[in-house]
Short mmCIF file of C-alpha atoms and ligand atoms in Angstrom, two decimals:
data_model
loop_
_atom_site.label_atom_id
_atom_site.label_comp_id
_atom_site.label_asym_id
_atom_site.label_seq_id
_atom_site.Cartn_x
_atom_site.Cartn_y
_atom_site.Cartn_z
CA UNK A 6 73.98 -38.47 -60.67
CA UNK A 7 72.59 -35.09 -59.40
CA UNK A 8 75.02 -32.26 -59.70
CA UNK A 9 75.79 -30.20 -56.63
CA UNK A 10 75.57 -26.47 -57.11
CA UNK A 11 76.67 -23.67 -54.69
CA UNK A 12 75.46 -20.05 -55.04
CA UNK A 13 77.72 -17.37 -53.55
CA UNK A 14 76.17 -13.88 -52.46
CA UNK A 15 74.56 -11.92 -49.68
CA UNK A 16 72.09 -14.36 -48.33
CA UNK A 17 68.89 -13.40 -46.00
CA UNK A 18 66.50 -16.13 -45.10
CA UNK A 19 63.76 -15.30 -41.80
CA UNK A 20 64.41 -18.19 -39.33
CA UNK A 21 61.51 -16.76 -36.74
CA UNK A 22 58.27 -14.85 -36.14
CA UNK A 23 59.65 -12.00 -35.00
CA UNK A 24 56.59 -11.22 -33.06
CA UNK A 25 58.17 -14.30 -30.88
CA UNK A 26 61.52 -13.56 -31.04
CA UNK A 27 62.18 -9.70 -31.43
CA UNK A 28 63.40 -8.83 -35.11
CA UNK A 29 66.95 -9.02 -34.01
CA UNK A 30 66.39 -13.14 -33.76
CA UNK A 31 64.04 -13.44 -36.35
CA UNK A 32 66.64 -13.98 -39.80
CA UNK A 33 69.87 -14.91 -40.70
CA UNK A 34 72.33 -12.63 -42.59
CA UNK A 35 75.48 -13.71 -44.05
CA UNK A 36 77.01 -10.85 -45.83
CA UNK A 37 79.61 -13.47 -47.95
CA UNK A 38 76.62 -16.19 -48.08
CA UNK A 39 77.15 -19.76 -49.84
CA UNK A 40 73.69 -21.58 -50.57
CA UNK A 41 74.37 -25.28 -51.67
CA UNK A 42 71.70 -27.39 -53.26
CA UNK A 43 71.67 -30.75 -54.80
CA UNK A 44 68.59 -32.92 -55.41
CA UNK A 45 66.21 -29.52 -55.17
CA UNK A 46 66.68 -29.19 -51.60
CA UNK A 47 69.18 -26.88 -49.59
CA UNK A 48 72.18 -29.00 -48.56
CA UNK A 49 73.95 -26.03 -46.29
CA UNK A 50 73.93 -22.61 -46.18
CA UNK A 51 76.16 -19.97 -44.36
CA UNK A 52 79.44 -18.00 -44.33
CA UNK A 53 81.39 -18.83 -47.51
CA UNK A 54 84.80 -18.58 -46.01
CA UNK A 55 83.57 -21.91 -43.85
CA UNK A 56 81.51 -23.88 -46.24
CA UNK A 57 83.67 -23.39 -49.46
CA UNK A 58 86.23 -25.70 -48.53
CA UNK A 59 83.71 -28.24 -47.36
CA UNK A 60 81.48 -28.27 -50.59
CA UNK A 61 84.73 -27.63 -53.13
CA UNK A 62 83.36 -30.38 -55.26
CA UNK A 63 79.65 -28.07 -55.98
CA UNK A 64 79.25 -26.17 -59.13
CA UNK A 65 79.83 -22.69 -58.22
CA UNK A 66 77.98 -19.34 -58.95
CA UNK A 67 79.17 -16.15 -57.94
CA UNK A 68 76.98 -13.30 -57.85
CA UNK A 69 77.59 -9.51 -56.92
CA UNK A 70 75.35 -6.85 -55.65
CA UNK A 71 72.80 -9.52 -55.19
CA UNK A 72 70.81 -10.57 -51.86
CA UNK A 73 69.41 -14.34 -51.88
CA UNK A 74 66.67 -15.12 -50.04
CA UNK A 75 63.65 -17.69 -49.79
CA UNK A 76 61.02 -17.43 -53.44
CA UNK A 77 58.14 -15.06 -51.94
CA UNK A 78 54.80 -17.20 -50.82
CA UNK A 79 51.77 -15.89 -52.28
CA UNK A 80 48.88 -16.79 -50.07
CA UNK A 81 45.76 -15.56 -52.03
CA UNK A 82 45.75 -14.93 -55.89
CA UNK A 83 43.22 -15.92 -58.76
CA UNK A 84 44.77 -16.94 -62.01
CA UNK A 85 41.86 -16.69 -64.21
CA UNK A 86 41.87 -12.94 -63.45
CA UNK A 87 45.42 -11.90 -65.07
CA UNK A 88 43.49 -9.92 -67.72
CA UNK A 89 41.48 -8.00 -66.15
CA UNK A 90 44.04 -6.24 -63.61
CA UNK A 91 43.82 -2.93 -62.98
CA UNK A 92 40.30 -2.56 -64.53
CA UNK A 93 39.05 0.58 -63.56
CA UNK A 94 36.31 2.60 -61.43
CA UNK A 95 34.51 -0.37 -58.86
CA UNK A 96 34.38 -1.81 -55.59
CA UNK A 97 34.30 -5.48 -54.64
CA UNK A 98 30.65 -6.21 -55.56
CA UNK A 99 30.02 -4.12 -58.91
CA UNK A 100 33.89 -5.26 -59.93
CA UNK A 101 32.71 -8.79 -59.20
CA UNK A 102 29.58 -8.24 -61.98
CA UNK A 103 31.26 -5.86 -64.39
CA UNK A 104 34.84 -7.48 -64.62
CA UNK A 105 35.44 -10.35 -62.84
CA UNK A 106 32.29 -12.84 -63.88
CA UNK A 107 32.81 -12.38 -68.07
CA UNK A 108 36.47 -12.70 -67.30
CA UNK A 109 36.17 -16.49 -65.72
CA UNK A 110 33.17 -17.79 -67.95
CA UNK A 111 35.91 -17.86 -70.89
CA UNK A 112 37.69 -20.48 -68.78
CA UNK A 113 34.90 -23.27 -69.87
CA UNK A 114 37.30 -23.18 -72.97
CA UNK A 115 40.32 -25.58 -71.84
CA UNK A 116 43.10 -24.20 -74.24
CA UNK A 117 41.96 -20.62 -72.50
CA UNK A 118 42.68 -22.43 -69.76
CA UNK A 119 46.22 -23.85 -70.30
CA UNK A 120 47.58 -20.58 -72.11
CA UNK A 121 46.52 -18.33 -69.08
CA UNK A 122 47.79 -20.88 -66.78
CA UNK A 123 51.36 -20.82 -68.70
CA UNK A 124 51.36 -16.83 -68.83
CA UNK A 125 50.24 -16.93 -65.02
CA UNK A 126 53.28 -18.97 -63.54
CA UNK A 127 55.67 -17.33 -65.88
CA UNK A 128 54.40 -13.92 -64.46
CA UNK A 129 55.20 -15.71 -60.74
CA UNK A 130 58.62 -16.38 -61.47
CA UNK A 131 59.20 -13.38 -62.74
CA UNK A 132 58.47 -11.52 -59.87
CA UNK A 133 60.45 -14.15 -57.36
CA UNK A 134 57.06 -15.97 -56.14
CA UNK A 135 57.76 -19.83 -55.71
CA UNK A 136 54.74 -20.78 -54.12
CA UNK A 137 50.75 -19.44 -54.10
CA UNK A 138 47.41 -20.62 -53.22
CA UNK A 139 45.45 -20.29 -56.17
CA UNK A 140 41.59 -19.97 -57.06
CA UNK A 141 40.66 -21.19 -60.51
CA UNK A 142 36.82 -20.67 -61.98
CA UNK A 143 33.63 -23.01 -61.52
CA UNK A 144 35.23 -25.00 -63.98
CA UNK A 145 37.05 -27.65 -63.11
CA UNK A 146 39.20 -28.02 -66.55
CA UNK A 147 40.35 -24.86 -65.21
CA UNK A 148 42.27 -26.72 -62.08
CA UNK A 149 43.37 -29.46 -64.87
CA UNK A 150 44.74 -27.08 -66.71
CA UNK A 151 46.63 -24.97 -63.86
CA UNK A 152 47.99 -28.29 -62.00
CA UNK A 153 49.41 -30.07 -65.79
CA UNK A 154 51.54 -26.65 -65.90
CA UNK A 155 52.32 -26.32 -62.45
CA UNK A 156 53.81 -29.72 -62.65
CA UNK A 157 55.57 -29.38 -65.78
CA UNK A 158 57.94 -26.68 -63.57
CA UNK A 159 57.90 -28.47 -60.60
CA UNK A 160 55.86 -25.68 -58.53
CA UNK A 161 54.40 -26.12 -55.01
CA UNK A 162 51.69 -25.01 -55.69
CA UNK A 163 47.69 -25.04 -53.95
CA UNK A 164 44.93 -24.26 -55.88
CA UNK A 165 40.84 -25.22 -56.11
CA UNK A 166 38.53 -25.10 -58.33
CA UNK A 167 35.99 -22.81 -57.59
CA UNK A 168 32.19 -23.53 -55.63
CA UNK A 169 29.23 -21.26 -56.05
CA UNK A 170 25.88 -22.02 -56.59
CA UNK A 171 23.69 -18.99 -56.22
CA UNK A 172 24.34 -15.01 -56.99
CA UNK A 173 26.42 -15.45 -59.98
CA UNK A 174 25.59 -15.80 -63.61
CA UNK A 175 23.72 -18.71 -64.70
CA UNK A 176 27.08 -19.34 -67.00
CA UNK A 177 28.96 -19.56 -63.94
CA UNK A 178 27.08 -21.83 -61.15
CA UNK A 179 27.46 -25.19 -60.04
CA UNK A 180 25.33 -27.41 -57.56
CA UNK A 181 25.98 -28.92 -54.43
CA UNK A 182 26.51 -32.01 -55.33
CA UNK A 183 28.51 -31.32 -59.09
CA UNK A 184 31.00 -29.02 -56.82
CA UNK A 185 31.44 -31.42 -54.62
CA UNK A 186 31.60 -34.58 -57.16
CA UNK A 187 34.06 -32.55 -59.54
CA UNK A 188 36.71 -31.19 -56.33
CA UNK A 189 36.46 -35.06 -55.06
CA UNK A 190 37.66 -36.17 -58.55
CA UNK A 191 40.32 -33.09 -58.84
CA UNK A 192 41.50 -34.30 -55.58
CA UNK A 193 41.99 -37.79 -56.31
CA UNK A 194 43.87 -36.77 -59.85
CA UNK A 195 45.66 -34.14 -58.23
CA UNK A 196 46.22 -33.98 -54.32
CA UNK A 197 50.02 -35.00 -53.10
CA UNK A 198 51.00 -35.44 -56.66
CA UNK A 199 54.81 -33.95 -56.88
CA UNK A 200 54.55 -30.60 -55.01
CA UNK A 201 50.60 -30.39 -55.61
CA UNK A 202 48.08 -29.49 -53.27
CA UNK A 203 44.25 -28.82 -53.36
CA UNK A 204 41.59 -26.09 -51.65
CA UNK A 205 38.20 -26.60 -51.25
CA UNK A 206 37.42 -22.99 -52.22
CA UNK A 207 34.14 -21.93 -51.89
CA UNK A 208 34.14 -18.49 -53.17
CA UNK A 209 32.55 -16.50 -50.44
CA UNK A 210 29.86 -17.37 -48.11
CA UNK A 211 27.04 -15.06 -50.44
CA UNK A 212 27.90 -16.96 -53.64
CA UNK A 213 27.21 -20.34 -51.85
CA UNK A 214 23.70 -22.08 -50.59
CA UNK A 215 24.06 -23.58 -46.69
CA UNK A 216 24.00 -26.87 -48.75
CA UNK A 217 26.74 -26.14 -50.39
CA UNK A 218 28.73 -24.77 -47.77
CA UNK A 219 27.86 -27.81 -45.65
CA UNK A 220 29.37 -30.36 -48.55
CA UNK A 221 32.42 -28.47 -48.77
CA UNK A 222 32.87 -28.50 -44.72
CA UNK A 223 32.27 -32.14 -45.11
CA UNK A 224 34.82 -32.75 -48.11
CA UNK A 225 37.57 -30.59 -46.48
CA UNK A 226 37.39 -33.10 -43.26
CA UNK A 227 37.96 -36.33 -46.01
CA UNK A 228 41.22 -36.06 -46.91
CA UNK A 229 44.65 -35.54 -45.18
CA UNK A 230 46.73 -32.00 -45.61
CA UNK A 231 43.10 -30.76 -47.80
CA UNK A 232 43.37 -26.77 -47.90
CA UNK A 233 40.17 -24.43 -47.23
CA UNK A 234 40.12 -21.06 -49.57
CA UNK A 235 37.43 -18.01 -49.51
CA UNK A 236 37.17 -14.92 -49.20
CA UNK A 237 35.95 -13.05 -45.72
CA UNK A 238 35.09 -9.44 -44.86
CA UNK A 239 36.54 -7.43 -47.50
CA UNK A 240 33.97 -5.03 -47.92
CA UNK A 241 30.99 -3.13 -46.02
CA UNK A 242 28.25 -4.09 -48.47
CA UNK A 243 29.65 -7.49 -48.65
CA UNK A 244 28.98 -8.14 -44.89
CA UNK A 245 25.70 -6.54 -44.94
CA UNK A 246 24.57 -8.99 -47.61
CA UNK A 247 25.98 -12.02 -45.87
CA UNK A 248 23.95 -10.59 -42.83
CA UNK A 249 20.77 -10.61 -44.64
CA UNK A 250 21.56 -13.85 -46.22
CA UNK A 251 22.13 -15.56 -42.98
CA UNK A 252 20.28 -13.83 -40.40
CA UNK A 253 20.58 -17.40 -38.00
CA UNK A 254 24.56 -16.99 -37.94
CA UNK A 255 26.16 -14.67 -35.27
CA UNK A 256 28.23 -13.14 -37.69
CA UNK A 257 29.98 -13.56 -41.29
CA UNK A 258 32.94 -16.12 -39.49
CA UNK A 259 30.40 -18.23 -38.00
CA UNK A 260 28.38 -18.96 -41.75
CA UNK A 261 32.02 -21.25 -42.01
CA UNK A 262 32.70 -22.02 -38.80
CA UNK A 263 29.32 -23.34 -38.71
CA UNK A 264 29.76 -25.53 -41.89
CA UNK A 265 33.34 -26.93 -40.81
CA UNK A 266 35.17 -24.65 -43.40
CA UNK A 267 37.55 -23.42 -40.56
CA UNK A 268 41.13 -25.05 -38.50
CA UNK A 269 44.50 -25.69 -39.81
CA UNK A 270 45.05 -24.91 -43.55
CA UNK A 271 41.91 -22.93 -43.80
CA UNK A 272 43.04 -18.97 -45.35
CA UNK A 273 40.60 -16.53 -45.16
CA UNK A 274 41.40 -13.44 -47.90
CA UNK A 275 41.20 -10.11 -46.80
CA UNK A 276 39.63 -9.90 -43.27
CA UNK A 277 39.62 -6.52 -43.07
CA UNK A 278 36.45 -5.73 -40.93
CA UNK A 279 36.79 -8.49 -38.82
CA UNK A 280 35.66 -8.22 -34.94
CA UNK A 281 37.89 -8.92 -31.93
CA UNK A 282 36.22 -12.07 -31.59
CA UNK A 283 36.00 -13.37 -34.90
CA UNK A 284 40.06 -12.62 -34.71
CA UNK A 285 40.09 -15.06 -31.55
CA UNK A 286 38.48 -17.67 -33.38
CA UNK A 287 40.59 -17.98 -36.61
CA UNK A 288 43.67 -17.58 -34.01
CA UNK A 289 42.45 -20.76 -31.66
CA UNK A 290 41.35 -22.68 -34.37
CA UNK A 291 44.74 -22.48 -36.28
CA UNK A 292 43.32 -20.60 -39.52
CA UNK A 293 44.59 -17.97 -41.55
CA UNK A 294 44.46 -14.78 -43.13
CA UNK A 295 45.61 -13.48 -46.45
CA UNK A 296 46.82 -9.37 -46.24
CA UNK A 297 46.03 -8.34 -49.92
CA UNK A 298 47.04 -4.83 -49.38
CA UNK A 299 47.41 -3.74 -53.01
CA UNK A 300 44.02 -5.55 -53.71
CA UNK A 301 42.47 -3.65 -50.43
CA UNK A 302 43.75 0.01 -51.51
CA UNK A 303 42.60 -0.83 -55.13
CA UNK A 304 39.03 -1.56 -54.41
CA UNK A 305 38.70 0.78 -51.61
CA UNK A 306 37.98 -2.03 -49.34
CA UNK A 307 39.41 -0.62 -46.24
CA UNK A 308 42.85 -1.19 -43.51
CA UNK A 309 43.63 -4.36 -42.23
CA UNK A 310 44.41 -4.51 -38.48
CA UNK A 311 47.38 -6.38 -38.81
CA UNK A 312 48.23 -6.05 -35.10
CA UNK A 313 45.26 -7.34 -33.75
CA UNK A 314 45.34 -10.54 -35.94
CA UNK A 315 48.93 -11.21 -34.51
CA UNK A 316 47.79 -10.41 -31.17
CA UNK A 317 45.38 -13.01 -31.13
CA UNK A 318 47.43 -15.47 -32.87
CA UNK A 319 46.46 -15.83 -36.41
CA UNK A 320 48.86 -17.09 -38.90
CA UNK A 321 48.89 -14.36 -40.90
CA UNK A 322 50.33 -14.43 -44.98
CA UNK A 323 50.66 -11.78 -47.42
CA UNK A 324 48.48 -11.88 -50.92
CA UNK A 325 48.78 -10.35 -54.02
CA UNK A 326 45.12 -11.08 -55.09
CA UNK A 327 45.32 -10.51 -58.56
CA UNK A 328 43.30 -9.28 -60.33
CA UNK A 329 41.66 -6.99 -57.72
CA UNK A 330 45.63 -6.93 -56.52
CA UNK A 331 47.65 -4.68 -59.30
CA UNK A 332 51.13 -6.52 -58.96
CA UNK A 333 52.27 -9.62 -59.07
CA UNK A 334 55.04 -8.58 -56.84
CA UNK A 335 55.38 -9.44 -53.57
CA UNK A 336 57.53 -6.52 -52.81
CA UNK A 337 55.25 -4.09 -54.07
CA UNK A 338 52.74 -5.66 -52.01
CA UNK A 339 55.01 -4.91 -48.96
CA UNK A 340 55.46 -1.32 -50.14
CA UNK A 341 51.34 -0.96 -50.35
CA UNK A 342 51.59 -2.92 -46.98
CA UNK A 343 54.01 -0.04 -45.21
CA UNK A 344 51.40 2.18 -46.03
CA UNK A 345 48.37 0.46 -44.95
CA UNK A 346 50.70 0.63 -41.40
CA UNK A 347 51.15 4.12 -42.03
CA UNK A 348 47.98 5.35 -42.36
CA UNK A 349 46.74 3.41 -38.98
CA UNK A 350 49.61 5.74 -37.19
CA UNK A 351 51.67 1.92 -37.36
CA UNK A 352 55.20 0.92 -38.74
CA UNK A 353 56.35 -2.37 -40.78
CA UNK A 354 59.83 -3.72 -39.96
CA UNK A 355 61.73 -4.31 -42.97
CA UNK A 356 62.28 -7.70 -41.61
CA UNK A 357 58.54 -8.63 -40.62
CA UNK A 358 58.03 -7.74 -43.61
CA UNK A 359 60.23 -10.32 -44.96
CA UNK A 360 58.74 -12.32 -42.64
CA UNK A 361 55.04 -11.77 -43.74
CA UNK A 362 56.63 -12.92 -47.97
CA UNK A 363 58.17 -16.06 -47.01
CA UNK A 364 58.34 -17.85 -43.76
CA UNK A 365 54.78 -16.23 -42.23
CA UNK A 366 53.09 -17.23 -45.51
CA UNK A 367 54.92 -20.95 -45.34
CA UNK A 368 53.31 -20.91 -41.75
CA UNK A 369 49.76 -19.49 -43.03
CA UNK A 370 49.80 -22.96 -45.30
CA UNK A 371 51.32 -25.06 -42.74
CA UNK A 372 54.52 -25.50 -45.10
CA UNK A 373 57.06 -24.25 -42.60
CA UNK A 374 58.44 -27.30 -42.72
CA UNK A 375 59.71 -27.23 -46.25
CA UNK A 376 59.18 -23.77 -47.57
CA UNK A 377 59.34 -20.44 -46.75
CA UNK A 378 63.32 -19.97 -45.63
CA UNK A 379 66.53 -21.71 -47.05
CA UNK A 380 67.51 -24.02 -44.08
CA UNK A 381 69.05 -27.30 -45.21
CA UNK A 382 66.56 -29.84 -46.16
CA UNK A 383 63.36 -27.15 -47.69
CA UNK A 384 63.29 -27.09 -50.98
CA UNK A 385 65.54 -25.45 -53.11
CA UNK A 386 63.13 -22.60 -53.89
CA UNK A 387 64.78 -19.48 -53.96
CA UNK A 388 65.23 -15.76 -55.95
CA UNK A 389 68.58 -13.54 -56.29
CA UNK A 390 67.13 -9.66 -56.14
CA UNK A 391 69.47 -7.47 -57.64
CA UNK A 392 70.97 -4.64 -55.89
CA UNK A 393 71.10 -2.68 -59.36
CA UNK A 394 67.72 -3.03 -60.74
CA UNK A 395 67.28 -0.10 -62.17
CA UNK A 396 69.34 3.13 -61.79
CA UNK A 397 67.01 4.88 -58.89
CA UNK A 398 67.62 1.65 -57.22
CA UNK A 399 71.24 1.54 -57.44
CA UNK A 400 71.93 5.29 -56.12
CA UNK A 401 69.47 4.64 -53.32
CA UNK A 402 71.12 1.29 -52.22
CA UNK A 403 75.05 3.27 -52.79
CA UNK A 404 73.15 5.24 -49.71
CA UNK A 405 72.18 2.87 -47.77
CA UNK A 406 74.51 1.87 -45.01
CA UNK A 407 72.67 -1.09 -43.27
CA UNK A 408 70.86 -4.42 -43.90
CA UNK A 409 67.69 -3.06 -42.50
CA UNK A 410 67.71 -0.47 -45.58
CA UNK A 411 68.55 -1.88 -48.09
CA UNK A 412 65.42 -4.99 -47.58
CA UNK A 413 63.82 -1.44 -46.54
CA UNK A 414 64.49 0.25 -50.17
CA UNK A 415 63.95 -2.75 -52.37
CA UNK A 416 60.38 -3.00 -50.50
CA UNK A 417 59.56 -0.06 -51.52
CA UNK A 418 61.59 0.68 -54.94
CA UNK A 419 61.88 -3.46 -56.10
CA UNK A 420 59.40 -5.54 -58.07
CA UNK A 421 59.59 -7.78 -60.90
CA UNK A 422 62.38 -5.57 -62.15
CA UNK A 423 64.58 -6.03 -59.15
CA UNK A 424 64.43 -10.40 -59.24
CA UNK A 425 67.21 -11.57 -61.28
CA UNK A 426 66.38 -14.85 -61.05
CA UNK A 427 64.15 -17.39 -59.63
CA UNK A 428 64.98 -20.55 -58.85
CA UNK A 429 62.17 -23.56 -58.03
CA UNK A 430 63.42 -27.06 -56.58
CA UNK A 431 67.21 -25.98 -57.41
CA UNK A 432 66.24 -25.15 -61.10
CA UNK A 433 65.87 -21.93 -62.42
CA UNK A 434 62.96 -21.38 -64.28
CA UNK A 435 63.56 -17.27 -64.59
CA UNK A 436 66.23 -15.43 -65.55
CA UNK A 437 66.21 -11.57 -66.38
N1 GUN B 505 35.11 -11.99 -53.08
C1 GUN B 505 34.46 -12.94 -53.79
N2 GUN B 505 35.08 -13.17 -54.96
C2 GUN B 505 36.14 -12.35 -55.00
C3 GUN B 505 37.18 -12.12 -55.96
O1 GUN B 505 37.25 -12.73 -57.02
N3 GUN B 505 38.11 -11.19 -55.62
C4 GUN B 505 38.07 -10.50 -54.44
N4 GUN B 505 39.02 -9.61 -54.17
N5 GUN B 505 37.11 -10.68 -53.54
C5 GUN B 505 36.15 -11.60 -53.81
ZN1 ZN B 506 40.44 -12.83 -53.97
#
């Protein structure tokens, strides 16, 4: 029989965009909060003066100086790439050839494979992340090796192996037809198993031939709840080149749109030179966009317009993009966020922001439904931040006299540091 457990503590969960709602309707705060879980989903949550007596049966945790809230939602990372974060001096396409390229080819080796996955998901939980849509390398014993440890914890995870088939090292290409043959048999072994789901993830639109582009389009249409994953307008050059490459395409949106890589569950990283009406398109056609602000200060690759995507309807998730991204940690990724708001003469809600980490990201992926906020019936994936982390932490927070800043200060101040623990499908897989 599955044991019923109750967590006591401040609990914050977003309910609503609050571009839809104002911020005011957009979360839930209960200041004396009871979460109750049993079978890895939330049973109730609320005040704990009105569910204690009902759940007096659960297996109770009390917590102090602690705000619960929904595990972050990482909507564009690449595991292979944990070693080579923060490697110095280059923009996209030079960090792509000095860094990046050596760093996946090792990934042919599958026990590579397996320990960076393990080091990878622990380095998730650590910093309070739950859930992430993941690229892997060319290889596909790199997606074996990801999915076996994904499972082993129970993670919802998404994650592709990678496609490319021209501009890359000859260590590192596939064909058409392999990268199609080997993602059809990764699906099959791995697609709806547990909390599994697969991309099609062509890399970017330079690294692929039409033909390949055009089997991808084709395989993301085959099966049911399939995810799309590239990469789109991250940096000058990089559009330029995708210009040159295909001069018969109105622009770098329409190389996708044009092979059927674009609609629900499509997430497009980065976007950060996008036109008005390449925004319009991703918004009508239900696709989404990954804001990797650490990963777009750290290559130089420019300010998203974060407004204009909203305004025009795109679902709209925050990434860490590791390794171009130099945390794990969705919070500091809010922090670099603020400031990528800041320097456009633009403000971030401590609440949107909250939004953006969890419910916005659940919505990018079309998870809503059972991720991304701790109503009853999502699964029990959730992280206690700790109000103490570290000592700046704790004098700014004895300062703080509302909600709003405190989420505001441990945006700015928090990261893996300030997660206590993390818990996935009501088990807690970290614990500081
Ligand atoms: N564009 C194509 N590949 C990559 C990658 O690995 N990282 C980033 N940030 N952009 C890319
Ligand atoms: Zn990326």
């Amino acid at each position: 029989m599955s044991q019923r457990k109750a967590y006591r503590s401040a609990i914050l969960h977003s309910i609503a965009d609050p571009r839809d709602v104002g911020i005011e309707a957009s979360y839930a705060y209960f200041e004396d909060g009871l979460l109750v879980v049993e079978d890895g989903k939330v049973l109730d949550v609320g005040h704990a003066d009105t569910l204690l007596g009902k759940f007096s049966d659960a297996d109770l945790t009390t917590y102090s100086d602690t705000l619960i809230t929904a595990g972050f939602i990482d909507t564009h990372i690449h595991y292979p790439q944990l070693d080579i974060i923060g490697a110095y001096g280059e923009q996209l396409l030079e960090w792509l050839e000095t860094y990046t390229f050596p760093a996946e080819r090792k990934f042919e080796d599958p026990e590579h494979a397996t320990r960076l996955a393990q080091v990878f998901l622990e380095e998730l939980l650590r910093n309070g992340t739950t859930t992430a849509l993941v690229f892997g390398t060319v290889h596909k014993q790199s997606i074996d090796a990801f999915f076996s440890e994904a499972q082993k914890l129970d993670l919802r995870m998404i994650a592709g192996k990678v496609m490319m088939d021209r501009n890359a090292p000859e260590y590192l290409r596939d064909t058409p037809e392999s990268a199609y043959a080997d993602s059809k048999e990764l699906i099959e072994r791995w697609h709806g198993k547990g909390r599994l789901h697969y991309a099609v993830t062509p890399r970017f639109a330079p690294t692929s031939t039409p033909e390949q582009l055009a089997l991808a389009g084709q395989l993301f249409q085959e099966y049911p709840g399939l995810y799309m994953h590239t990469h789109i307008s991250e940096n000058k050059q990089e559009i330029e080149w995708v210009r040159g490459l295909f001069p018969e395409r109105s622009g770098y949106l329409d190389v996708y749109d044009h092979h059927g890589l674009i609609g629900e569950r499509a997430v497009f990283a980065h976007g950060v030179h996008l036109c008005d009406d390449e925004c319009q398109r991703l918004g009508e056609t239900g696709s989404a966009v990954a804001f990797c602000p650490t990963s777009n200060l750290f290559l130089g690759s420019g300010l998203l317009n974060l407004d204009k995507l909203e305004e025009c309807g795109v679902r709209v998730g925050l990434g860490t993009d590791v390794g171009a991204g130099t945390s794990f940690s969705q919070l500091q990724s809010l922090n670099e966020a603020y400031k990528v708001m800041q320097l456009q003469g633009k403000k971030l809600d401590p609440f949107r922001a909250l939004y953006l980490a969890t419910l916005g990201g659940a919505r990018s992926l079309y998870l809503d439904d059972r991720i991304g906020n701790l109503q009853p019936g999502k699964d029990a994936d959730f992280v206690v931040l700790d109000y103490n982390a570290t000592p700046l932490i704790s004098r700014r927070m004895a300062q703080a006299t509302t909600l709003a800043e405190r989420l505001f200060a441990l945006m700015i101040l928090g990261d893996d540091r300030a997660v206590k623990e993390t818990y996935a499908a009501g088990v807690c897989r970290h614990r500081k």
